Coordinates of C-alpha atoms in Angstrom, one line a residue:
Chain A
X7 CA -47.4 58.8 13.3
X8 CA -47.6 55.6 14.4
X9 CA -46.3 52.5 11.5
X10 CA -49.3 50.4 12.3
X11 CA -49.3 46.8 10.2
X12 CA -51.7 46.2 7.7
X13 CA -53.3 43.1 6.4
X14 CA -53.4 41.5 3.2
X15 CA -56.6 41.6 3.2
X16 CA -57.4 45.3 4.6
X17 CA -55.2 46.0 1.8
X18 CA -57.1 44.4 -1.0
X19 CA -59.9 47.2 -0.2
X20 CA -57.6 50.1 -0.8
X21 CA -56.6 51.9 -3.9
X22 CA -52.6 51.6 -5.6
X23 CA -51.6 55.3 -3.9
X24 CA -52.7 53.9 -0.5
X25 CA -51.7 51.0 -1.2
X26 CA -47.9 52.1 -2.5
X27 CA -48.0 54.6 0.8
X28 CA -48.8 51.6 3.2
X29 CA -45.8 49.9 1.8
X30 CA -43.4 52.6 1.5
X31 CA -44.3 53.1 5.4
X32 CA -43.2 49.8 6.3
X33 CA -46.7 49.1 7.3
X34 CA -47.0 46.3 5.0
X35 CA -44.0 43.5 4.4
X36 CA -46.1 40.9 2.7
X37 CA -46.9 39.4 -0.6
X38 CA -48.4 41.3 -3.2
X39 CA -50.6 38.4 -5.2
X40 CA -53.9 39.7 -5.6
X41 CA -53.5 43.3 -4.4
X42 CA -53.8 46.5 -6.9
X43 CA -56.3 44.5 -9.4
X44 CA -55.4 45.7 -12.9
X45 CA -52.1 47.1 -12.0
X46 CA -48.9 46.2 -13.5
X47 CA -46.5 44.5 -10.6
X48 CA -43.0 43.8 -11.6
X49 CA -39.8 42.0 -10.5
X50 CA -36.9 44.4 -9.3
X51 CA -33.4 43.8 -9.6
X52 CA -31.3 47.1 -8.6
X53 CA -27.3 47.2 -9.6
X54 CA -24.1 49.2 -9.8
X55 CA -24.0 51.0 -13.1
X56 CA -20.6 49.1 -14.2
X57 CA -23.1 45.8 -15.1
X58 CA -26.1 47.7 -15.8
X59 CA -25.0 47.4 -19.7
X60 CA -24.3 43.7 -19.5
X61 CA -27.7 43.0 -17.5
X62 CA -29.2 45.1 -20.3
X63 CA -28.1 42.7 -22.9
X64 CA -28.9 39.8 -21.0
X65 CA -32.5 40.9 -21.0
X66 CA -32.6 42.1 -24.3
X67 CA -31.1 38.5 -25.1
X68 CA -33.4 36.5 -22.8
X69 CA -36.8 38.1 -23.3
X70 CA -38.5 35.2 -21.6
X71 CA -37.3 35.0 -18.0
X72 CA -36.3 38.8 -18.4
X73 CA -38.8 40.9 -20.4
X74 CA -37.3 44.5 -19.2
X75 CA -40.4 46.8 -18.9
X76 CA -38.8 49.9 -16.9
X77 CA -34.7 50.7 -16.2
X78 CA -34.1 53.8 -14.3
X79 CA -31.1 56.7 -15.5
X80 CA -28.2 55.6 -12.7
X81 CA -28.7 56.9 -9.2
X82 CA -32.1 57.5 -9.7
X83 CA -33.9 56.4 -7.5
X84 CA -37.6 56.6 -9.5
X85 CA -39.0 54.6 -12.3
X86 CA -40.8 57.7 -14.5
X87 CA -42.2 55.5 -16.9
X88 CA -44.1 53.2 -14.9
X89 CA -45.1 55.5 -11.8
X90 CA -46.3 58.8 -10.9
X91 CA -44.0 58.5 -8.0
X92 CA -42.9 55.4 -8.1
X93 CA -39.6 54.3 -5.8
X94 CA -37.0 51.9 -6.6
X95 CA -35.9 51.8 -3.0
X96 CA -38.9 51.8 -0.5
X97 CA -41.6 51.2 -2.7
X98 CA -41.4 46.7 -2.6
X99 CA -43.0 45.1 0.4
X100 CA -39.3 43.3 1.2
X101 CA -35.8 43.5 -0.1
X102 CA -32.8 40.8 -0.5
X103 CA -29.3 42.5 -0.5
X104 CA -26.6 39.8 -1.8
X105 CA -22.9 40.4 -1.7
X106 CA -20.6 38.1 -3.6
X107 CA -23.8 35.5 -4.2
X108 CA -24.7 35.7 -0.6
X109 CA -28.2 36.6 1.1
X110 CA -26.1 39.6 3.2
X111 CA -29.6 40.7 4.9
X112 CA -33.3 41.4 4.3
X113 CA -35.0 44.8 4.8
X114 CA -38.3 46.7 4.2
X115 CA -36.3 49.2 2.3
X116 CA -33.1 50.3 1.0
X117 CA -33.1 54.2 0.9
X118 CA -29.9 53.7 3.2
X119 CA -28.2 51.5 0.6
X120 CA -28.7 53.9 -1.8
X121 CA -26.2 54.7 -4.1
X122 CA -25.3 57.7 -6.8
X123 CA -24.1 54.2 -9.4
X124 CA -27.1 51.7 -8.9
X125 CA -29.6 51.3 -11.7
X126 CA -32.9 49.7 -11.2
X127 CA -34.6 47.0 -13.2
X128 CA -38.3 46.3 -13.2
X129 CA -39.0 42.8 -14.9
X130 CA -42.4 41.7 -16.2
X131 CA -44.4 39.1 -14.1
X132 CA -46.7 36.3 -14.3
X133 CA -49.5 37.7 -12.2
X134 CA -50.2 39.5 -15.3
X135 CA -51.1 36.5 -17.5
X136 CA -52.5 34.7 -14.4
X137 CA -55.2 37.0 -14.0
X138 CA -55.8 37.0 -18.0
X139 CA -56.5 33.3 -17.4
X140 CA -58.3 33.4 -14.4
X141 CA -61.1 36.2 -16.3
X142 CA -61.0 33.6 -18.8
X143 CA -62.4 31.0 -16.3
X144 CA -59.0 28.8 -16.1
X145 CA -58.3 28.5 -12.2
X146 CA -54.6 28.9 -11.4
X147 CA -54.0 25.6 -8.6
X148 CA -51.4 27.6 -6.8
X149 CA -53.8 30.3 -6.3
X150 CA -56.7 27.7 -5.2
X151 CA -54.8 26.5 -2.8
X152 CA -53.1 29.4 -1.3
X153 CA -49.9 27.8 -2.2
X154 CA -46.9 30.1 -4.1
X155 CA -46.4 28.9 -7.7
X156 CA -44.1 26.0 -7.6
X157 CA -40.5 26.8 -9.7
X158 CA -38.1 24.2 -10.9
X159 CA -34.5 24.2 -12.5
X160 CA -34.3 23.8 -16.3
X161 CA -31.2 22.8 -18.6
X162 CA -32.4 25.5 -21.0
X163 CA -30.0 27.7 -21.6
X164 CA -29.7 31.2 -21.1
X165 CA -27.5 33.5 -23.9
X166 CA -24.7 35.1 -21.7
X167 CA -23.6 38.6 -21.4
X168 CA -20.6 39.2 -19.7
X169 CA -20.9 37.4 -16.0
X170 CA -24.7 36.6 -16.2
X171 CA -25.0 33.3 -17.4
X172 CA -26.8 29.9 -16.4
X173 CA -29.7 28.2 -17.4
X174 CA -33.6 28.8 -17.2
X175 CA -36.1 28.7 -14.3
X176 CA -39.8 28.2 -14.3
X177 CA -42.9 28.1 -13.1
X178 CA -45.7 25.3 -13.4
X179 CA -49.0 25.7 -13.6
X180 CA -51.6 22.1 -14.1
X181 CA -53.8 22.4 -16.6
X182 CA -56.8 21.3 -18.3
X183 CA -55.7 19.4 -21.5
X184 CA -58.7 21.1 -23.2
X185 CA -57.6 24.2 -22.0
X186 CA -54.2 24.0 -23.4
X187 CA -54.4 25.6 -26.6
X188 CA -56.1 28.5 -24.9
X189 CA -53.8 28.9 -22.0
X190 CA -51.1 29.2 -24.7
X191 CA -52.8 31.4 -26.9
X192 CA -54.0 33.6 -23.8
X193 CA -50.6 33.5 -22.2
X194 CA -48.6 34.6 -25.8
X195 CA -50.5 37.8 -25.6
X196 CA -48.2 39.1 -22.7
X197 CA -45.0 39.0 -24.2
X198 CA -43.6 41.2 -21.4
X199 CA -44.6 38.7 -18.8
X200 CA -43.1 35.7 -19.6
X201 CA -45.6 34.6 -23.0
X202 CA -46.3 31.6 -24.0
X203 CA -45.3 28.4 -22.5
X204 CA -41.9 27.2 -23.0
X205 CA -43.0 23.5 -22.3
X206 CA -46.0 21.6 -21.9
X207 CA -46.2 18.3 -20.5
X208 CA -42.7 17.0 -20.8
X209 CA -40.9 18.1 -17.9
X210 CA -38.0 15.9 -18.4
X211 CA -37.3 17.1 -21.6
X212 CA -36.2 20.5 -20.1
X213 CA -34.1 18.4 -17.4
X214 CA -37.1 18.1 -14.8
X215 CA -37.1 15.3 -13.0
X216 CA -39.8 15.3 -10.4
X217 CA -42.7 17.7 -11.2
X218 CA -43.3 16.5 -7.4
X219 CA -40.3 18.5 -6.0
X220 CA -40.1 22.1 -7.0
X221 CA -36.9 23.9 -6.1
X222 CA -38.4 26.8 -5.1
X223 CA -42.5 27.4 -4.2
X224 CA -44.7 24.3 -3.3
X225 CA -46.1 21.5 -4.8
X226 CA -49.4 21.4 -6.4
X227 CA -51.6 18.3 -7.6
X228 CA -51.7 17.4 -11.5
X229 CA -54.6 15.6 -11.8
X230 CA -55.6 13.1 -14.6
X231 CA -57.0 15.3 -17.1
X232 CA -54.1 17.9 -16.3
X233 CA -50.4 18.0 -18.0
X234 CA -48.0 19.9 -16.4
X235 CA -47.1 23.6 -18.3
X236 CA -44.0 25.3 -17.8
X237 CA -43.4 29.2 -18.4
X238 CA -39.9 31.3 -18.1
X239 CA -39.7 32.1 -14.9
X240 CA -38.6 36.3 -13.0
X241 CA -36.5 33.8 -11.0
X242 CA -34.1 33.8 -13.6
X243 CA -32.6 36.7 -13.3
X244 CA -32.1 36.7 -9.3
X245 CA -30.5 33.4 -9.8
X246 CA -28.0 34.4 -12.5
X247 CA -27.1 37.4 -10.5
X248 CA -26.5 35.4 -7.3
X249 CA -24.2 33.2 -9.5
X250 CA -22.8 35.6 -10.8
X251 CA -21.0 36.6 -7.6
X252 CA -21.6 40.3 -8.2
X253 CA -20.1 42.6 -5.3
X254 CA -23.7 43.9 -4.5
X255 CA -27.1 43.2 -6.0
X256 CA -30.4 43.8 -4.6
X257 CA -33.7 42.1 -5.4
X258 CA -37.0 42.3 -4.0
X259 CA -38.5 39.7 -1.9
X260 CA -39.9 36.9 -3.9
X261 CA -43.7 37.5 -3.9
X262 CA -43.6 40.7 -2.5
X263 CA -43.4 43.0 -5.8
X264 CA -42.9 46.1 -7.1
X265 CA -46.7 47.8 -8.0
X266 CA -46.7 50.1 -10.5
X267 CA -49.3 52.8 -12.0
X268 CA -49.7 51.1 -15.9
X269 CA -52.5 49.4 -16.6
X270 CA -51.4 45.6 -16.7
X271 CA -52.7 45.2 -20.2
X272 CA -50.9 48.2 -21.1
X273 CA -49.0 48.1 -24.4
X274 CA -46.5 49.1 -24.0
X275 CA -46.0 49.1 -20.3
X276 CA -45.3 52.9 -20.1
X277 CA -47.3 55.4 -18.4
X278 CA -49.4 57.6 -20.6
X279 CA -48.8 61.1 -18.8
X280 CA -51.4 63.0 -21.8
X281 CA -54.2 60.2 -20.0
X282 CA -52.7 60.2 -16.1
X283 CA -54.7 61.8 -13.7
Chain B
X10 CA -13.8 36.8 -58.6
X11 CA -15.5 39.7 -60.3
X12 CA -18.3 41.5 -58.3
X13 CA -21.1 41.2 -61.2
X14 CA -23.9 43.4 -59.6
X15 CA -27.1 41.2 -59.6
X16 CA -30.3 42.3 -59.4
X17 CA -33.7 42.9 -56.9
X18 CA -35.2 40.1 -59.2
X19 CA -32.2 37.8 -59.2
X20 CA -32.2 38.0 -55.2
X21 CA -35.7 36.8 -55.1
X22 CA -35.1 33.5 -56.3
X23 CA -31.6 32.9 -53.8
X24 CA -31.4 31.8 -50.6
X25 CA -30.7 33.6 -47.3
X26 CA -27.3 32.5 -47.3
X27 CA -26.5 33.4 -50.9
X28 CA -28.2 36.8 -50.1
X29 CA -25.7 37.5 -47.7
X30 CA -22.9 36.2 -49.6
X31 CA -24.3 38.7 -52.3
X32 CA -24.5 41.6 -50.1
X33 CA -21.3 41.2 -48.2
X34 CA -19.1 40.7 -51.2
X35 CA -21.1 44.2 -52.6
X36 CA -22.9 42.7 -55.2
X37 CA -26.1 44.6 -54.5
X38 CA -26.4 47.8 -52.9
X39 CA -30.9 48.0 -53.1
X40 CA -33.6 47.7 -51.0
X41 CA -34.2 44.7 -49.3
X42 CA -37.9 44.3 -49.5
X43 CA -39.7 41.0 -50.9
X44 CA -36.6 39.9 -50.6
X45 CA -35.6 36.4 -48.0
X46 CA -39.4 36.3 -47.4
X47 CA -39.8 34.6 -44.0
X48 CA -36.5 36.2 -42.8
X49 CA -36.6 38.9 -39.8
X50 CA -35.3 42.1 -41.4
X51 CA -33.9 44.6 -39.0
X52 CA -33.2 48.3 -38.7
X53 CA -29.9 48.9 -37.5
X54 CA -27.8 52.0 -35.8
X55 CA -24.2 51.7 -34.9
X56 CA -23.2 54.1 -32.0
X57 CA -19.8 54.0 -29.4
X58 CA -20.2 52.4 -26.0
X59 CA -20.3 55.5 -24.3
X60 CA -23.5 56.4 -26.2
X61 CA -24.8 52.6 -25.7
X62 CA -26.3 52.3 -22.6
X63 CA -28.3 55.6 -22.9
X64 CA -29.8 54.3 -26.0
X65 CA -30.6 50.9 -24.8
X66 CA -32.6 52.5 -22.0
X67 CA -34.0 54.9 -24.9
X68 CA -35.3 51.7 -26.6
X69 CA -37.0 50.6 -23.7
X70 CA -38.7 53.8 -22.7
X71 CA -39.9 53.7 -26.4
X72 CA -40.4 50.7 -27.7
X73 CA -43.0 50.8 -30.2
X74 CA -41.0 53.1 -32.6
X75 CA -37.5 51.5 -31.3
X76 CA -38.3 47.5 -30.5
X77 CA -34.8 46.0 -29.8
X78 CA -34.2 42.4 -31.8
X79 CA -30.5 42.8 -31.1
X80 CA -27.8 44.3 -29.5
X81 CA -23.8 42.9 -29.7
X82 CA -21.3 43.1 -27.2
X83 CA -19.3 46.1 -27.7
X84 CA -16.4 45.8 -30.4
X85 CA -18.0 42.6 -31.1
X86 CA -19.0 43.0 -35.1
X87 CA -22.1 39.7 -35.3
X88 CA -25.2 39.8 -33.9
X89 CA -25.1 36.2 -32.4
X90 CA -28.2 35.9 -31.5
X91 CA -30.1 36.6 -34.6
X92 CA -27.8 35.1 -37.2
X93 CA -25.0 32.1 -37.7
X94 CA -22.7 34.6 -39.1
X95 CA -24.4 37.8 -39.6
X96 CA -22.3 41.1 -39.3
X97 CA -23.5 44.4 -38.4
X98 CA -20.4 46.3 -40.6
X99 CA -20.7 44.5 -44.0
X100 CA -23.9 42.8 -44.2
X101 CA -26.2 45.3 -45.0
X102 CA -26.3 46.3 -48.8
X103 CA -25.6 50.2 -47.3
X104 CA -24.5 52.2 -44.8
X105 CA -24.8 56.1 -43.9
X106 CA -22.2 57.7 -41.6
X107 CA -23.6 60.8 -39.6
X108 CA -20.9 62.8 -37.7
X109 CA -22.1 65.7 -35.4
X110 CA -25.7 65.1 -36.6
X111 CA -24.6 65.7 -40.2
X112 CA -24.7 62.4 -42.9
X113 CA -20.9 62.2 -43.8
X114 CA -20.4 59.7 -46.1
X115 CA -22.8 56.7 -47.7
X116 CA -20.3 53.2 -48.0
X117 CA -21.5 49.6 -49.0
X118 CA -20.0 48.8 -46.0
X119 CA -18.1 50.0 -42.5
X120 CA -15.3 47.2 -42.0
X121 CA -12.9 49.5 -42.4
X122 CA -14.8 52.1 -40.1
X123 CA -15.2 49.6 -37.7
X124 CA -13.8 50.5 -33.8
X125 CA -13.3 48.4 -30.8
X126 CA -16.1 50.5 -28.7
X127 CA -18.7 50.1 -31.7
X128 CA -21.7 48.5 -30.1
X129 CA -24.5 47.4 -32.6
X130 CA -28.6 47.2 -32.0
X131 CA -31.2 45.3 -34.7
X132 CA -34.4 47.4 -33.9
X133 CA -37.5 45.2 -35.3
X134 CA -39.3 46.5 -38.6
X135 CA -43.0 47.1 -40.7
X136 CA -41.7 44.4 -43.0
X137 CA -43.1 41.9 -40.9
X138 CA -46.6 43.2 -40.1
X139 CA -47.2 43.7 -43.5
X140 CA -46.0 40.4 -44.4
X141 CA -48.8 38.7 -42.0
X142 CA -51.2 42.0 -43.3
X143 CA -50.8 41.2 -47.0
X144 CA -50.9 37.1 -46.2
X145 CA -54.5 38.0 -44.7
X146 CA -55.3 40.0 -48.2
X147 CA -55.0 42.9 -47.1
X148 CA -53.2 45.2 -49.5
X149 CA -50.3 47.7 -49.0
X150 CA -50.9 50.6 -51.0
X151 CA -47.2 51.2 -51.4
X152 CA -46.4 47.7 -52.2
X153 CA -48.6 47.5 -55.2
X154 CA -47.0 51.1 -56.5
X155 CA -43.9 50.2 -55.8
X156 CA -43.3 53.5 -53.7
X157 CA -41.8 54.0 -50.5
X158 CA -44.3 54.1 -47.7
X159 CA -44.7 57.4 -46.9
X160 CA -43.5 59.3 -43.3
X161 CA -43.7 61.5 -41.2
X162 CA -43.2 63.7 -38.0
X163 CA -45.5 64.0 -35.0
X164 CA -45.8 65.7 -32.3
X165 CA -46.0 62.4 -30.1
X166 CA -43.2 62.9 -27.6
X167 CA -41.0 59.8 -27.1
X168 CA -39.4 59.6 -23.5
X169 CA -35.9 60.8 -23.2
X170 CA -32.9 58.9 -22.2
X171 CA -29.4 60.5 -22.1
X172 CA -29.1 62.5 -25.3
X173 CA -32.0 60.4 -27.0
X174 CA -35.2 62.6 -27.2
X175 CA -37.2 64.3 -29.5
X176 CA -40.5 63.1 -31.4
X177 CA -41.8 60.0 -33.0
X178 CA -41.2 59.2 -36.6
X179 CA -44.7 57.6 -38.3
X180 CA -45.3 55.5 -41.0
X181 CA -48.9 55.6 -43.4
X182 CA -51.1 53.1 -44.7
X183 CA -54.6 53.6 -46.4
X184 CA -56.8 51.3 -44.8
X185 CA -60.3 50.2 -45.7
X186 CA -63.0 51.0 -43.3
X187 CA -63.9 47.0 -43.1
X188 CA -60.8 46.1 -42.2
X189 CA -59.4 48.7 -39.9
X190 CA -60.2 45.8 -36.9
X191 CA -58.6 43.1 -38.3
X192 CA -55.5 45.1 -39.4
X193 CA -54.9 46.6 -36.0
X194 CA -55.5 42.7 -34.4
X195 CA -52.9 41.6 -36.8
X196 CA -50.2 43.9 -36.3
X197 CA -50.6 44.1 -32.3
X198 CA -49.0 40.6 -32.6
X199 CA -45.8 42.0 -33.2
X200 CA -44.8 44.2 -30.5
X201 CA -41.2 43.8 -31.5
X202 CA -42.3 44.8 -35.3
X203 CA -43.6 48.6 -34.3
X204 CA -47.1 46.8 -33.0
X205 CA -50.5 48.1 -33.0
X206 CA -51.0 51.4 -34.6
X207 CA -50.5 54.7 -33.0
X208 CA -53.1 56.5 -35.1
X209 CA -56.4 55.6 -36.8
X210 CA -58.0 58.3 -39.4
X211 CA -57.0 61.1 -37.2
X212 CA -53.6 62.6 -38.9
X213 CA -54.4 66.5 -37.2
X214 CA -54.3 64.5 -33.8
X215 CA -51.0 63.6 -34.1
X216 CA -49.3 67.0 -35.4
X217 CA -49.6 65.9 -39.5
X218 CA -51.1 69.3 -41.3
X219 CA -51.1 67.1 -44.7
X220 CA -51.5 63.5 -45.4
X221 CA -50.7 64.0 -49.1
X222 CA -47.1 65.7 -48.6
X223 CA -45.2 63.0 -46.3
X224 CA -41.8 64.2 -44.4
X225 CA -40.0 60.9 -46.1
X226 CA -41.4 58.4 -49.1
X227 CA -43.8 59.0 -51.2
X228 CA -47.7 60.2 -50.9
X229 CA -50.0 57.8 -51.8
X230 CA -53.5 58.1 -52.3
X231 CA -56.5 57.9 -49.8
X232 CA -59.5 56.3 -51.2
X233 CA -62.9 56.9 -50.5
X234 CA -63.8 53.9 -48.4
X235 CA -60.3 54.2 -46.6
X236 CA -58.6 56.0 -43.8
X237 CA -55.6 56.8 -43.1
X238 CA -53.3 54.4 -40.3
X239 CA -50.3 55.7 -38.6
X240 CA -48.2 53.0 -37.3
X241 CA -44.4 54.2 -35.2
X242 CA -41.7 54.3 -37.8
X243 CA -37.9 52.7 -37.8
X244 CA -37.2 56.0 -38.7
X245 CA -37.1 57.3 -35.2
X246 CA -33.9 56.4 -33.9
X247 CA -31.9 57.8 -36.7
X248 CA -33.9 61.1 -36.4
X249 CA -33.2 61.1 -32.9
X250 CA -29.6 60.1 -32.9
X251 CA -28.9 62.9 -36.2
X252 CA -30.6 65.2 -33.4
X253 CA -28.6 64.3 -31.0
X254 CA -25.5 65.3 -33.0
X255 CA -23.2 62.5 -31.9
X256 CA -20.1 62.6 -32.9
X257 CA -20.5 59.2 -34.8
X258 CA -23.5 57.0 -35.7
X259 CA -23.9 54.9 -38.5
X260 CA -27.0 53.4 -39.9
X261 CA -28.3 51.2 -42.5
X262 CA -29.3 53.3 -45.7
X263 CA -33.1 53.1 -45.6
X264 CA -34.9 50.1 -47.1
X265 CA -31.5 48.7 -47.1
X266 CA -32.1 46.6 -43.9
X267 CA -30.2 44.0 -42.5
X268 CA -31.8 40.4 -43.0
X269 CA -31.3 37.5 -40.4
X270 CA -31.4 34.1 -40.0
X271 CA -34.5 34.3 -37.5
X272 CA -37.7 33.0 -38.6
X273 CA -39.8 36.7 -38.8
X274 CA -42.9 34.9 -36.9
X275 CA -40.4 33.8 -33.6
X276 CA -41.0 34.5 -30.4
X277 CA -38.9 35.7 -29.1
X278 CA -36.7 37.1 -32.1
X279 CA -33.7 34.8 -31.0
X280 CA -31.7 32.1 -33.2
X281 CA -32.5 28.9 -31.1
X282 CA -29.6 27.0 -31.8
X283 CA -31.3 23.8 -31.2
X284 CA -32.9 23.9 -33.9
X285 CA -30.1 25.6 -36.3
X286 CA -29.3 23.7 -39.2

């Protein structure tokens, strides 16, 4: 069978089994904004069991930047809770593999990487409360302009366990000053992706300097009746794990997510087997 | 000093610091609730390493009966992220030791118990739903007769982890008709406080033969214009670890829950130093 590439947009037609099957395939290595409406997508952090227990805690401790929605048993390859079949290693359209806090080499999967110690870590996103605002009629800039979401470097600190340690990243999003009390109130809903703000329009209170000059992503406009609003970033946890000079850890692409089978508005984020089909 | 037991009534009037004094010095051994209103009250299980990092995953798989508030680093005896100096072996007013599934012993506290592998979780509680239930006007049933709210076993299967399985643990409140809406809004807000309910006016549904004869508590009655609401119990984990049959687990002697520092309205359910007096 031939691995034909698929577009973004051919994709956006096709339904989250397809979809997951395109991926898996290698057929598809792009971004995942905007494909599998209503579907949970998550971050993905995969590790050897020995710091499994201290990323664990880490989450558990920093529910923000890291609300844990799925962990697989060690050297299991499938997340049961979140996927009738849903793989850890093929299953994201991209994959960073770091060794000692280095980018050691991208891939489309790592079913040859795969060991009988790694655990996997899906991590809520903030496609989930993006698309709550955008059904509410608040446009998302980034979006608007095709842009990705522009993420800067806090001094808010993270509580450490063990080596994973550092300080906050996050996401901006412009908006409305009228709309602000509903963005937070909309956004707080989703606990498990991200929640409510963690600042709004004081940037340099959270050691921003230039809302101008993102550290990661692109810049968007604020416009005169916009402040800038900051959420807890999935970021985060990538960048404490690179820091942390771990032997290996692998992480998906940025952008290119993990798509599950729960409902994004699911609560909890677990799959319901007595209502899957 | 002498330890003068002092009473429920007494503890009402202190604060949360003199509480714990109180408690850790085993001058009161009773339930904890109405008491440090405002205060996060936690359930808590004690359980070896080796056992800790199934369980962690066994509250993520389930987290509306098992929301984790808390977990220490192992051999480490304070929850530092919930409280300034809150310990998990003295400060709550009882403990019960299982051993091979069996309840062993029942001490006012485990400091002498205490092991270097001991790892400690704070699993949120109903306290704080029926707090923001009862500050709406809605009434508890159990509250006003001064019973325990009654319990009991489903057959809702909770996903295993390890040796964790088994199924989940409900709790029962009489609800009015009128406000059976508003009472599931409010306590959605607190994912990390058991949630939504699980149930509403169907007991048979959910494997209970008998609203009247509860499996733990007390019955309470049903009125004409109410129905019954099943929301998932703290119970759970200690059902499921006693099934389990480790060889050790401790747990706080129920209604004798731990009480932090942690406003019980935070999000998330973390001590933000910044603002600790």
């Amino acid at each position: 069978m031939m691995n034909t590439p698929i577009s973004h947009e051919a994709l956006r037609m096709v339904d989250v089994a397809t979809l997951r099957d395109t991926i898996r395939t290698g057929r598809y290595q792009g971004h995942t904004a905007g494909l599998a409406a209503g579907f949970l997508q998550v971050n993905l952090v995969i590790l050897p069991e020995r710091y499994a227990r201290d990323f664990l805690r880490f989450c558990q401790r920093n529910p923000k930047p890291c609300p844990l929605v799925g962990v697989t048993d060690a050297g299991v390859r499938r997340f049961h809770t979140l996927g009738h079949d849903l793989r850890a290693d093929t299953d994201a359209p991209g994959y960073n593999v770091y060794e000692n806090g280095e980018l050691a080499r991208q891939c489309d999967n790592v079913a040859a990487l795969w060991r009988d110690d790694f655990v996997a870590f899906a991590l809520g996103c903030s496609f989930t409360f993006e698309h709550a605002l955008m059904n509410a009629g608040i446009a998302m800039r980034h979006v608007d302009e095709n842009k990705t979401v522009p993420m800067f470097r806090t001094n808010l600190p993270l509580i450490a366990a063990g080596p994973f340690a550092g300080t906050m990243v996050v996401s901006m999003r412009p908006v409305r000053k009228r709309d602000l009390s509903e963005v937070a109130e909309i956004s707080a809903r989703f606990p498990l992706a991200h929640g409510g703000p963690v600042n709004t329009g004081t940037p340099s209170a959270i050691g921003i300097k230039d809302v101008e000059k993102p550290d990661w992503g692109d810049a968007v406009d604020i416009r005169d009746e916009e402040v800038p609003v900051f959420w807890a970033c999935g970021v985060t946890p990538q960048n404490v794990a690179i820091a942390a000079r771990l032997p290996l850890f692998i992480s998906h692409r940025p952008g290119a997510m993990l798509i599950t089978d729960v409902n994004e508005r699911a609560d909890p984020p677990i799959l319901d087997r007595r209502r899957a089909t």
